[in-house]
XYZ file of C-alpha atoms in Angstrom:
70
model
C 71.007 32.710 -46.675
C 67.266 33.466 -46.313
C 65.620 32.474 -42.894
C 62.160 31.105 -42.266
C 59.714 31.833 -39.209
C 58.268 28.281 -37.707
C 54.248 28.963 -37.560
C 53.136 25.262 -37.591
C 54.541 22.437 -35.567
C 57.592 20.504 -37.230
C 56.753 17.381 -38.774
C 59.167 14.733 -39.784
C 58.940 13.405 -42.940
C 62.227 11.661 -43.492
C 64.478 9.723 -41.115
C 66.606 12.066 -39.052
C 69.345 11.586 -36.278
C 69.396 12.899 -32.856
C 72.908 12.974 -31.270
C 74.383 14.950 -28.142
C 76.022 18.048 -28.770
C 79.262 16.698 -27.351
C 78.997 13.746 -30.151
C 78.326 16.351 -32.790
C 81.474 18.521 -31.719
C 83.482 15.409 -31.459
C 81.873 14.395 -35.097
C 83.047 17.714 -36.299
C 86.346 17.284 -35.161
C 86.908 13.797 -36.496
C 85.835 15.355 -39.782
C 88.664 18.272 -39.793
C 86.232 20.986 -38.570
C 88.390 22.956 -35.873
C 86.205 25.555 -33.075
C 87.199 29.143 -33.783
C 85.704 31.932 -32.072
C 83.599 32.678 -34.929
C 82.248 29.339 -35.536
C 81.243 29.673 -31.741
C 79.537 32.942 -32.217
C 77.501 31.641 -35.349
C 76.737 28.724 -33.428
C 75.020 30.564 -30.586
C 73.255 33.011 -32.791
C 71.972 29.664 -34.645
C 70.718 28.968 -31.467
C 68.868 32.282 -30.499
C 67.232 31.891 -34.123
C 65.651 28.710 -33.417
C 64.695 29.583 -30.015
C 62.650 32.492 -31.616
C 61.378 30.412 -34.821
C 63.496 31.498 -36.929
C 64.834 28.687 -39.546
C 66.553 28.184 -42.844
C 65.036 25.963 -45.593
C 66.175 22.596 -46.811
C 67.142 23.737 -49.885
C 69.445 26.420 -48.723
C 70.793 24.049 -46.171
C 71.717 21.559 -48.853
C 72.766 23.802 -51.342
C 75.169 25.104 -48.615
C 76.425 21.873 -47.502
C 76.981 21.280 -51.404
C 79.189 24.697 -51.673
C 81.433 22.685 -48.869
C 81.629 19.557 -50.533
C 82.591 20.848 -53.696
């Protein structure tokens, strides 16, 4: 997966939804995802990358989600 740094302010050009983390965890559980130590580590690493301004592109995210649902 390729990561990119954020150099400018984030602008939202499409509708977005923000939900509390607890509700997101409940949504994952209802969707059939079960928390694992590996997933917890990946989430912690993703939060650290986000704090540093390192993100993935929308295309990478979209392609990754397609792989999960196919």
